[in-house]
Tab-separated table of C-alpha atoms (C1' of nucleotides) in Angstrom:
chain	number	residue	atom	x	y	z
A	248	UNK	CA	-11.383	0.422	29.693
A	249	UNK	CA	-10.710	-1.807	26.841
A	250	UNK	CA	-6.922	-2.804	26.493
A	251	UNK	CA	-4.784	-4.460	23.595
A	252	UNK	CA	-2.918	-7.968	24.172
A	253	UNK	CA	-0.187	-9.207	22.117
A	254	UNK	CA	-0.325	-12.665	22.266
A	255	UNK	CA	2.544	-14.904	20.689
A	256	UNK	CA	4.193	-18.345	20.369
A	257	UNK	CA	7.488	-18.812	22.127
A	258	UNK	CA	10.306	-19.999	19.684
A	259	UNK	CA	7.124	-21.046	17.129
A	260	UNK	CA	8.574	-23.014	14.968
A	261	UNK	CA	10.999	-24.885	17.360
A	262	UNK	CA	7.933	-25.448	19.793
A	263	UNK	CA	5.996	-26.924	16.725
A	264	UNK	CA	8.837	-29.462	16.194
A	265	UNK	CA	8.970	-30.295	19.577
A	266	UNK	CA	5.365	-30.942	19.774
A	267	UNK	CA	5.125	-33.591	17.187
A	268	UNK	CA	8.416	-35.275	18.730
A	269	UNK	CA	8.119	-35.121	22.466
A	270	UNK	CA	11.677	-36.695	22.402
A	271	UNK	CA	13.068	-33.159	21.641
A	272	UNK	CA	11.521	-31.588	24.556
A	273	UNK	CA	14.305	-30.074	26.787
A	274	UNK	CA	17.035	-30.439	24.267
A	275	UNK	CA	18.511	-27.906	21.906
A	276	UNK	CA	16.390	-27.509	18.881
A	277	UNK	CA	16.824	-25.203	15.788
A	278	UNK	CA	14.833	-24.695	12.741
A	279	UNK	CA	16.209	-23.451	9.323
A	280	UNK	CA	14.853	-21.536	6.890
A	281	UNK	CA	13.918	-22.129	3.414
A	282	UNK	CA	16.741	-23.965	1.466
A	283	UNK	CA	18.251	-25.062	4.804
A	284	UNK	CA	19.877	-21.231	4.859
A	285	UNK	CA	19.822	-19.705	8.097
A	286	UNK	CA	18.625	-20.328	11.598
A	287	UNK	CA	15.268	-18.859	12.089
A	288	UNK	CA	13.922	-20.261	15.677
A	289	UNK	CA	15.603	-21.744	18.632
A	290	UNK	CA	14.493	-23.616	21.602
A	291	UNK	CA	15.513	-21.920	24.903
A	292	UNK	CA	18.269	-24.758	25.408
A	293	UNK	CA	19.795	-23.900	21.835
A	294	UNK	CA	19.706	-19.890	22.823
A	295	UNK	CA	21.548	-20.740	26.008
A	296	UNK	CA	24.282	-22.218	23.822
A	297	UNK	CA	24.942	-19.067	22.362
A	298	UNK	CA	23.310	-19.956	18.806
A	299	UNK	CA	22.055	-16.830	17.473
A	300	UNK	CA	19.157	-15.894	15.183
A	301	UNK	CA	19.917	-15.724	11.473
A	302	UNK	CA	23.051	-17.580	11.593
A	303	UNK	CA	24.002	-19.127	8.383
A	304	UNK	CA	23.825	-23.009	8.826
A	305	UNK	CA	26.812	-23.804	6.783
A	306	UNK	CA	28.827	-21.527	9.154
A	307	UNK	CA	27.567	-22.816	12.486
A	308	UNK	CA	27.053	-26.598	11.467
A	309	UNK	CA	30.288	-27.632	13.283
A	310	UNK	CA	29.252	-25.978	16.500
A	311	UNK	CA	25.936	-27.444	16.426
A	312	UNK	CA	27.034	-30.628	15.749
A	313	UNK	CA	29.540	-30.480	18.834
A	314	UNK	CA	26.720	-29.379	20.920
A	315	UNK	CA	24.328	-32.412	19.760
A	316	UNK	CA	22.055	-29.777	18.638
A	317	UNK	CA	18.984	-31.299	16.945
A	318	UNK	CA	18.304	-29.384	13.440
A	319	UNK	CA	15.160	-29.497	11.686
A	320	UNK	CA	14.325	-28.179	7.941
A	321	UNK	CA	11.718	-25.661	8.153
A	322	UNK	CA	7.849	-27.417	7.444
A	323	UNK	CA	5.481	-24.951	6.950
A	324	UNK	CA	3.001	-27.378	6.377
A	325	UNK	CA	3.275	-27.966	10.124
A	326	UNK	CA	3.586	-24.552	11.606
A	327	UNK	CA	0.705	-23.241	9.346
A	328	UNK	CA	-1.770	-25.823	11.015
A	329	UNK	CA	-0.610	-25.365	14.469
A	330	UNK	CA	-0.986	-21.549	13.762
A	331	UNK	CA	-4.599	-22.118	12.704
A	332	UNK	CA	-5.230	-24.109	15.662
A	333	UNK	CA	-3.871	-21.462	18.136
A	334	UNK	CA	-5.653	-18.549	16.539
A	335	UNK	CA	-9.443	-20.573	16.883
A	336	UNK	CA	-8.564	-21.091	20.428
A	337	UNK	CA	-7.492	-17.324	21.092
A	338	UNK	CA	-10.484	-16.068	19.261
A	339	UNK	CA	-12.986	-18.306	21.463
A	340	UNK	CA	-11.389	-16.152	24.653
A	341	UNK	CA	-10.775	-12.750	23.366
A	342	UNK	CA	-13.491	-9.926	22.221
A	343	UNK	CA	-11.822	-9.415	19.073
A	344	UNK	CA	-8.492	-11.029	17.135
A	345	UNK	CA	-6.399	-9.342	14.692
A	346	UNK	CA	-4.064	-12.493	13.404
A	347	UNK	CA	-0.799	-10.532	12.799
A	348	UNK	CA	1.482	-13.388	11.599
A	349	UNK	CA	1.793	-16.808	11.629
A	350	UNK	CA	2.821	-17.022	15.226
A	351	UNK	CA	1.368	-13.572	16.663
A	352	UNK	CA	-2.310	-11.965	17.239
A	353	UNK	CA	-3.180	-8.878	18.852
A	354	UNK	CA	-6.494	-9.029	20.802
A	355	UNK	CA	-8.935	-6.558	22.526
A	356	UNK	CA	-9.964	-7.196	25.808
A	357	UNK	CA	-12.146	-5.337	28.215
A	358	UNK	CA	-10.662	-4.978	31.673
A	359	UNK	CA	-13.109	-6.244	34.371
A	360	UNK	CA	-14.017	-3.601	37.124
A	361	UNK	CA	-10.672	-4.290	39.206
A	362	UNK	CA	-8.816	-3.623	36.014
A	363	UNK	CA	-6.964	-6.836	36.793
A	364	UNK	CA	-6.289	-8.888	33.459
A	365	UNK	CA	-3.965	-11.178	35.162
A	366	UNK	CA	-6.370	-13.960	35.867
A	367	UNK	CA	-7.585	-13.948	32.455
A	368	UNK	CA	-3.975	-13.961	30.792
A	369	UNK	CA	-3.069	-17.130	33.389
A	370	UNK	CA	-5.937	-18.741	32.210
A	371	UNK	CA	-5.412	-18.457	28.486
A	372	UNK	CA	-1.710	-19.325	28.661
A	373	UNK	CA	-2.716	-22.574	30.814
A	374	UNK	CA	-5.341	-23.501	28.440
A	375	UNK	CA	-3.067	-23.036	25.220
A	376	UNK	CA	-0.450	-25.214	26.786
A	377	UNK	CA	-2.934	-27.707	27.740
A	378	UNK	CA	-4.807	-28.014	24.195
A	379	UNK	CA	-2.028	-27.789	21.965
A	380	UNK	CA	1.213	-28.013	23.879
A	381	UNK	CA	2.562	-24.352	22.863
A	382	UNK	CA	4.053	-22.082	25.307
A	383	UNK	CA	3.273	-18.482	24.617
A	384	UNK	CA	3.525	-14.921	25.861
A	385	UNK	CA	0.874	-12.422	26.620
A	386	UNK	CA	1.829	-8.558	26.631
A	387	UNK	CA	-0.690	-6.095	27.716
A	388	UNK	CA	-1.139	-2.234	27.237
A	389	UNK	CA	-3.196	0.419	25.973
A	390	UNK	CA	-1.707	0.298	22.246
A	391	UNK	CA	-0.390	-2.378	19.673
A	392	UNK	CA	2.786	-0.585	20.522
A	393	UNK	CA	2.603	-0.902	24.307
A	394	UNK	CA	1.375	-4.625	23.797
A	395	UNK	CA	4.355	-5.291	21.850
A	396	UNK	CA	6.657	-3.757	24.369
A	397	UNK	CA	4.629	-5.732	27.460
A	398	UNK	CA	5.297	-8.794	25.251
A	399	UNK	CA	8.937	-8.471	25.323
A	400	UNK	CA	8.866	-7.787	29.271
A	401	UNK	CA	7.192	-11.109	29.547
A	402	UNK	CA	9.605	-12.487	27.741
A	403	UNK	CA	12.630	-11.285	29.337
A	404	UNK	CA	11.704	-11.105	33.318
A	405	UNK	CA	11.614	-14.372	34.512
A	406	UNK	CA	9.251	-13.944	37.678
A	407	UNK	CA	6.272	-13.003	35.623
A	408	UNK	CA	5.656	-16.206	34.325
A	409	UNK	CA	5.129	-15.210	30.474
A	410	UNK	CA	2.724	-12.367	31.111
A	411	UNK	CA	3.174	-8.623	31.538
A	412	UNK	CA	0.704	-5.886	31.809
A	413	UNK	CA	1.964	-2.160	31.641
A	414	UNK	CA	-0.972	-0.882	33.469
A	415	UNK	CA	-0.874	-3.026	36.340
A	416	UNK	CA	2.798	-2.377	37.198
A	417	UNK	CA	4.306	0.830	39.229
A	418	UNK	CA	7.837	0.161	38.204
A	419	UNK	CA	7.327	0.464	34.337
A	420	UNK	CA	9.854	3.486	34.084
A	421	UNK	CA	12.722	1.384	35.650
A	422	UNK	CA	11.881	-1.627	33.500
A	423	UNK	CA	11.748	0.400	30.370
A	424	UNK	CA	15.328	1.912	31.150
A	425	UNK	CA	16.561	-1.552	30.759
A	426	UNK	CA	15.170	-2.201	27.454
A	427	UNK	CA	17.659	-1.564	24.628
A	428	UNK	CA	16.157	0.915	21.833
A	429	UNK	CA	16.859	-1.968	19.277
A	430	UNK	CA	14.018	-3.964	20.788
A	431	UNK	CA	11.269	-1.216	20.521
A	432	UNK	CA	8.679	-2.439	17.590
A	433	UNK	CA	9.322	0.011	14.710
A	434	UNK	CA	13.071	0.735	15.351
A	435	UNK	CA	15.118	-0.566	12.829
A	436	UNK	CA	18.786	-0.686	11.899
A	437	UNK	CA	18.316	2.918	10.641
A	438	UNK	CA	16.501	4.534	13.365
A	439	UNK	CA	18.384	2.585	16.337
A	440	UNK	CA	21.497	4.108	14.856
A	441	UNK	CA	20.223	7.635	14.823
A	442	UNK	CA	19.055	7.082	18.586
A	443	UNK	CA	22.346	5.724	19.446
A	444	UNK	CA	24.333	8.837	17.902
A	445	UNK	CA	22.036	11.037	19.946
A	446	UNK	CA	22.319	9.212	23.221
A	447	UNK	CA	18.953	7.418	23.102
A	448	UNK	CA	19.849	3.847	24.094
A	449	UNK	CA	16.652	2.599	25.826
A	450	UNK	CA	12.720	2.533	25.589
A	451	UNK	CA	12.297	5.063	28.334
A	452	UNK	CA	14.786	7.507	26.833
A	453	UNK	CA	12.626	7.330	23.535
A	454	UNK	CA	9.462	7.436	25.278
A	455	UNK	CA	10.488	10.807	26.570
A	456	UNK	CA	11.953	12.345	23.622
A	457	UNK	CA	10.649	15.491	21.784
A	458	UNK	CA	8.157	14.306	19.198
A	459	UNK	CA	8.936	17.249	16.894
A	460	UNK	CA	12.618	15.910	16.977
A	461	UNK	CA	11.420	12.642	15.680
A	462	UNK	CA	9.104	14.127	13.020
A	463	UNK	CA	11.738	16.147	11.414
A	464	UNK	CA	13.913	13.003	10.816
A	465	UNK	CA	11.549	9.790	10.452
A	466	UNK	CA	8.030	11.813	9.571
A	467	UNK	CA	4.999	10.335	10.472
A	468	UNK	CA	6.322	7.172	11.068
A	469	UNK	CA	8.273	8.174	13.880
A	470	UNK	CA	5.625	10.078	15.337
A	471	UNK	CA	3.242	7.291	15.351
A	472	UNK	CA	5.698	5.046	16.826
A	473	UNK	CA	6.399	7.367	19.681
A	474	UNK	CA	2.555	7.976	20.337
A	475	UNK	CA	2.074	4.149	20.540
A	476	UNK	CA	4.616	3.855	22.777
A	477	UNK	CA	3.092	6.033	25.089
A	478	UNK	CA	0.105	4.119	25.098
A	479	UNK	CA	-2.410	6.623	22.630
A	480	UNK	CA	-3.637	4.347	19.365
A	481	UNK	CA	-2.346	5.202	16.328
A	482	UNK	CA	-2.280	1.868	14.626
A	483	UNK	CA	-5.712	0.755	14.001
A	484	UNK	CA	-7.100	-2.698	15.035
A	485	UNK	CA	-7.981	-5.021	11.968
A	486	UNK	CA	-10.340	-7.405	12.643
A	487	UNK	CA	-11.039	-8.451	8.974
A	488	UNK	CA	-7.596	-8.689	6.854
A	489	UNK	CA	-7.210	-6.197	4.002
A	490	UNK	CA	-7.102	-7.810	0.684
A	491	UNK	CA	-3.439	-8.382	-0.534
A	492	UNK	CA	-2.099	-5.711	-2.755
A	493	UNK	CA	0.395	-8.293	-3.945
A	494	UNK	CA	1.463	-11.812	-3.638
A	495	UNK	CA	5.010	-13.211	-4.145
A	496	UNK	CA	6.279	-16.556	-4.859
A	497	UNK	CA	10.261	-17.108	-4.813
A	498	UNK	CA	12.980	-19.793	-3.635
A	499	UNK	CA	16.429	-19.497	-3.712
A	500	UNK	CA	17.858	-22.506	-5.701
A	501	UNK	CA	19.459	-25.597	-4.188
A	502	UNK	CA	22.276	-25.276	-6.513
A	503	UNK	CA	22.974	-22.745	-8.984
A	504	UNK	CA	21.031	-22.619	-12.122
A	505	UNK	CA	22.590	-21.612	-15.698
A	506	UNK	CA	19.891	-22.588	-18.343
A	507	UNK	CA	16.813	-20.929	-19.686
A	508	UNK	CA	15.291	-24.453	-19.419
A	509	UNK	CA	15.763	-24.869	-15.695
A	510	UNK	CA	15.072	-21.094	-15.175
A	511	UNK	CA	11.786	-21.758	-17.215
A	512	UNK	CA	10.781	-24.615	-14.765
A	513	UNK	CA	11.584	-22.657	-11.644
A	514	UNK	CA	9.345	-20.019	-12.858
A	515	UNK	CA	7.088	-21.898	-13.783
A	516	UNK	CA	6.693	-23.805	-10.726
A	517	UNK	CA	6.225	-20.710	-8.756
A	518	UNK	CA	3.693	-19.093	-11.278
A	519	UNK	CA	1.797	-22.506	-10.478
A	520	UNK	CA	1.754	-21.665	-6.484
A	521	UNK	CA	1.189	-18.215	-7.016
A	522	UNK	CA	-2.134	-18.665	-9.285
A	523	UNK	CA	-3.403	-21.168	-6.664
A	524	UNK	CA	-2.666	-18.385	-4.181
A	525	UNK	CA	-4.762	-15.944	-6.179
A	526	UNK	CA	-7.458	-18.148	-6.554
A	527	UNK	CA	-7.772	-18.878	-2.834
A	528	UNK	CA	-7.583	-15.351	-2.217
A	529	UNK	CA	-10.215	-14.671	-4.524
A	530	UNK	CA	-8.424	-12.367	-6.519
A	531	UNK	CA	-7.313	-11.634	-10.098
A	532	UNK	CA	-3.682	-10.403	-11.179
A	533	UNK	CA	-3.358	-7.259	-13.294
A	534	UNK	CA	0.185	-7.540	-14.084
A	535	UNK	CA	3.250	-9.958	-13.393
A	536	UNK	CA	6.962	-9.485	-12.544
A	537	UNK	CA	9.388	-12.222	-12.976
A	538	UNK	CA	12.690	-11.656	-11.390
A	539	UNK	CA	15.977	-13.695	-11.023
A	540	UNK	CA	19.356	-12.799	-9.459
A	541	UNK	CA	22.679	-14.214	-8.694
A	542	UNK	CA	24.130	-14.727	-5.042
A	543	UNK	CA	24.511	-11.428	-3.454
A	544	UNK	CA	27.724	-12.725	-1.844
A	545	UNK	CA	29.411	-13.244	-5.149
A	546	UNK	CA	30.676	-10.797	-7.618
A	547	UNK	CA	29.646	-9.853	-9.931
A	548	UNK	CA	26.093	-9.518	-9.098
A	549	UNK	CA	23.402	-10.049	-11.589
A	550	UNK	CA	19.810	-8.883	-11.116
A	551	UNK	CA	17.100	-8.708	-13.778
A	552	UNK	CA	13.378	-8.362	-13.781
A	553	UNK	CA	10.538	-7.921	-16.253
A	554	UNK	CA	7.108	-6.921	-15.476
A	555	UNK	CA	4.201	-7.172	-18.167
A	556	UNK	CA	0.266	-5.987	-17.479
A	557	UNK	CA	-2.332	-8.298	-18.434
A	558	UNK	CA	-4.827	-7.207	-20.482
A	559	UNK	CA	-7.697	-8.863	-18.877
A	560	UNK	CA	-6.670	-9.603	-15.187
A	561	UNK	CA	-6.546	-13.233	-14.506
A	562	UNK	CA	-5.858	-16.113	-12.071
A	563	UNK	CA	-5.702	-18.712	-14.581
A	564	UNK	CA	-2.620	-20.898	-14.439
A	565	UNK	CA	-2.569	-21.154	-18.149
A	566	UNK	CA	-2.451	-17.544	-18.937
A	567	UNK	CA	-0.200	-16.662	-16.302
A	568	UNK	CA	2.474	-19.380	-17.590
A	569	UNK	CA	2.114	-17.932	-20.749
A	570	UNK	CA	2.929	-14.398	-20.103
A	571	UNK	CA	5.799	-15.538	-17.715
A	572	UNK	CA	7.536	-17.404	-20.570
A	573	UNK	CA	8.305	-14.052	-22.409
A	574	UNK	CA	9.250	-12.413	-19.174
A	575	UNK	CA	11.733	-15.330	-18.575
A	576	UNK	CA	13.255	-14.994	-21.829
A	577	UNK	CA	13.761	-11.358	-21.171
A	578	UNK	CA	15.454	-11.946	-17.928
A	579	UNK	CA	17.765	-14.645	-18.504
A	580	UNK	CA	21.378	-14.234	-19.278
A	581	UNK	CA	23.690	-17.227	-20.238
A	582	UNK	CA	26.759	-17.865	-18.112
A	583	UNK	CA	25.337	-16.362	-14.694
A	584	UNK	CA	25.053	-18.641	-11.842
A	585	UNK	CA	21.575	-17.773	-10.742
A	586	UNK	CA	20.715	-18.362	-7.308
A	587	UNK	CA	16.899	-17.247	-6.790
A	588	UNK	CA	14.290	-16.773	-9.086
A	589	UNK	CA	10.442	-15.693	-8.484
A	590	UNK	CA	7.157	-14.205	-9.505
A	591	UNK	CA	5.298	-11.116	-8.319
A	592	UNK	CA	1.597	-10.724	-8.965
A	593	UNK	CA	0.633	-7.115	-8.865
A	594	UNK	CA	-2.261	-4.733	-9.243
A	595	UNK	CA	-4.484	-7.620	-7.533
A	596	UNK	CA	-8.321	-7.417	-7.497
A	597	UNK	CA	-11.349	-9.390	-6.315
A	598	UNK	CA	-13.007	-11.757	-8.751
A	599	UNK	CA	-16.080	-10.353	-7.696
A	600	UNK	CA	-15.582	-7.518	-10.769
A	601	UNK	CA	-13.708	-8.088	-13.585
A	602	UNK	CA	-12.979	-4.964	-15.718
A	603	UNK	CA	-12.486	-6.462	-19.104
A	604	UNK	CA	-10.133	-4.784	-21.831
A	605	UNK	CA	-12.109	-2.510	-24.315
A	606	UNK	CA	-9.470	-2.977	-26.972
A	607	UNK	CA	-8.599	-6.663	-26.434
A	608	UNK	CA	-10.437	-9.397	-28.453
A	609	UNK	CA	-12.353	-11.504	-26.021
A	610	UNK	CA	-12.858	-14.832	-25.220
A	611	UNK	CA	-16.683	-15.452	-24.915
A	612	UNK	CA	-17.625	-15.164	-20.992
A	613	UNK	CA	-18.531	-18.756	-21.687
A	614	UNK	CA	-15.017	-19.509	-22.290
A	615	UNK	CA	-13.896	-17.650	-19.250
A	616	UNK	CA	-16.497	-19.472	-17.095
A	617	UNK	CA	-15.053	-22.737	-18.694
A	618	UNK	CA	-11.492	-21.984	-17.730
A	619	UNK	CA	-12.708	-21.053	-14.175
A	620	UNK	CA	-14.117	-24.522	-13.765
A	621	UNK	CA	-10.979	-26.288	-14.866
A	622	UNK	CA	-8.954	-24.169	-12.534
A	623	UNK	CA	-11.539	-25.102	-9.459
A	624	UNK	CA	-11.713	-28.852	-10.435
A	625	UNK	CA	-7.744	-29.010	-10.578
A	626	UNK	CA	-7.423	-27.266	-7.109
A	627	UNK	CA	-9.944	-29.682	-5.695
A	628	UNK	CA	-8.429	-32.733	-6.900
A	629	UNK	CA	-4.823	-31.317	-5.673
A	630	UNK	CA	-6.589	-30.539	-2.391
A	631	UNK	CA	-8.300	-34.074	-2.411
A	632	UNK	CA	-5.558	-36.433	-3.330
A	633	UNK	CA	-2.487	-34.226	-2.595
A	634	UNK	CA	-0.046	-31.543	-4.175
A	635	UNK	CA	0.556	-31.921	-7.645
A	636	UNK	CA	-1.979	-34.871	-8.127
A	637	UNK	CA	-2.490	-32.787	-11.226
A	638	UNK	CA	0.536	-30.724	-12.236
A	639	UNK	CA	1.505	-28.741	-15.401
A	640	UNK	CA	3.996	-30.431	-17.964
A	641	UNK	CA	6.380	-27.392	-17.991
A	642	UNK	CA	6.963	-27.957	-14.220
A	643	UNK	CA	7.643	-31.775	-14.486
A	644	UNK	CA	11.465	-32.342	-14.590
A	645	UNK	CA	14.069	-33.831	-12.478
A	646	UNK	CA	14.643	-30.217	-10.630
A	647	UNK	CA	18.005	-30.169	-9.732
A	648	UNK	CA	17.600	-27.004	-8.647
A	649	UNK	CA	14.840	-27.557	-5.967
A	650	UNK	CA	15.617	-26.303	-2.543
A	651	UNK	CA	17.540	-28.372	-0.042
A	652	UNK	CA	15.318	-29.468	2.892
A	653	UNK	CA	17.590	-31.971	4.550
A	654	UNK	CA	16.218	-32.260	7.797
A	655	UNK	CA	12.519	-32.165	7.259
A	656	UNK	CA	10.281	-33.537	9.760
A	657	UNK	CA	6.782	-35.307	8.968
A	658	UNK	CA	3.773	-33.471	8.482
A	659	UNK	CA	1.912	-35.194	11.358
A	660	UNK	CA	-1.033	-32.929	11.696
A	661	UNK	CA	-2.013	-32.140	7.995
A	662	UNK	CA	-1.289	-35.719	5.836
A	663	UNK	CA	-3.065	-38.909	6.770
A	664	UNK	CA	0.151	-41.169	6.220
A	665	UNK	CA	2.266	-38.808	8.466
A	666	UNK	CA	-0.204	-39.251	11.265
A	667	UNK	CA	1.440	-40.650	14.639
A	668	UNK	CA	0.553	-44.161	15.404
A	669	UNK	CA	-0.343	-45.071	18.966
A	670	UNK	CA	0.153	-48.908	19.789
A	671	UNK	CA	-1.844	-49.792	22.821
B	143	DT	C1'	29.639	-26.596	-1.267
B	144	DC	C1'	26.740	-23.529	1.694
B	145	DT	C1'	23.623	-16.813	3.736
B	146	DG	C1'	14.924	-17.152	3.373
B	147	DG	C1'	10.719	-15.569	1.915
B	148	DG	C1'	6.607	-12.761	1.942
B	149	DG	C1'	4.607	-8.577	3.428
B	150	DT	C1'	3.230	-3.122	4.176
B	151	DC	C1'	3.564	1.544	4.363
B	152	DC	C1'	5.843	5.983	3.160
B	153	DT	C1'	8.408	9.524	0.705
B	154	DA	C1'	10.414	11.939	-3.221
B	155	DG	C1'	10.366	12.636	-7.771
B	156	DG	C1'	8.632	12.553	-12.439
B	157	DA	C1'	5.074	13.025	-15.315
B	158	DC	C1'	0.948	14.837	-16.377
B	159	DC	C1'	-3.219	17.844	-15.996
B	160	DC	C1'	-5.684	22.820	-16.244
C	55	DT	C1'	16.378	38.780	-20.628
C	56	DC	C1'	12.290	36.301	-20.018
C	57	DT	C1'	8.106	30.918	-18.620
C	58	DG	C1'	3.222	29.963	-12.042
C	59	DG	C1'	0.366	28.014	-9.360
C	60	DG	C1'	-1.838	23.967	-7.958
C	61	DG	C1'	-3.183	19.664	-7.937
C	62	DT	C1'	-3.240	14.081	-9.195
C	63	DC	C1'	-1.208	9.751	-9.704
C	64	DC	C1'	2.269	6.718	-10.453
C	65	DT	C1'	6.524	4.402	-9.414
C	66	DA	C1'	10.851	3.067	-7.230
C	67	DG	C1'	13.218	2.595	-3.548
C	68	DG	C1'	13.671	2.530	1.723
C	69	DA	C1'	12.617	1.289	5.933
C	70	DC	C1'	10.597	-2.045	8.780
C	71	DC	C1'	7.843	-6.147	10.247
C	72	DC	C1'	7.727	-11.356	11.040
DNA sequence: TCTGGGGTCCTAGGACCC
DNA sequence: TCTGGGGTCCTAGGACCC
């Protein structure tokens, strides 16, 4: 029989930071979100100090200092690279793999004749630790929902060494009675509130609920969740990721933005990144949206967005920059303390097929090909000689609005100048 | 002073068709 | 006084995920 396992890196970002700087091992470490906004990862030592997930940094700064906690800004170049290494290693030891997020993968694995997958799991866990220095947890079940639940148990039962198989455990019912409803995958704020009001407080109580009741309240989503929890596969296993339907680049500003010129620079910088992303994904955008808003924590709140359809779908930075300028003018209002701006590429389609507009006056296909070669050349130069080697004039400025990253670690695994030096 | 970023899926409701 | 039935497609917004 085939089982599904969920494998994830424990406190992934914090573990990556400890990995490139071993002096952090055994010490409390937290990693902040972009713009040094919130705490998004904690080492076990930081967790033990009562530092909670999602806490705004400015609120906990004093506490962190008092406890001598190491603080790091998020370093996605590092985490992305470590993630790739992890996924490659997992793929070598599993039948099929579905990369679910930067630090998680579902894998399919055949059960051996004696049904016991624990030896496989122990071996894999040791191998990852030895090869990458990353601690992982492995949860095994019959469906993704069960694998998620098993992974939670793997992390929270101290005696199981980061591995839990729902199929080889006779005390499941007792254990599931101790799992709070909020911990079940797919149960969010709204559903957990409804459950609590109805006296459904644990994973086991949800497991035993009448499915009609859940269906009438939460529709097909609720029913699927329940069946998955019971081990019936409803969510497909995706070995090949589906192409993206939209791609977004947005950032909070390091300080409020009030001028059209600064908003334009920020939006343009996001367009440049988003266009690069599209080209990496071999996709063209059929429409783009530009948005901005003031801080949701201050009144009055202002938010505005504008969308335009492209006559011919494109991933050409020049074309998208031009389109975004008109939109930026539309959403700008003076005297607003803007806190964030972003762009969303929509109606994405593969570069394999280009549907041109019947009514539009076209560039010749020769022109389009020339632009394509230009974009490719820019991408290659930036890849080879570093980001922004070739930049767009509209993005070049002092960038006072750029995000805060005061505690950034080095890109020791992706930048040649940051490589660690070993003295012998 | 200061509160992240990037997604997917589902549903309801409106516009439109014959 | 009085106006059907059956369908598709699109969009906005909600809920949830990491």
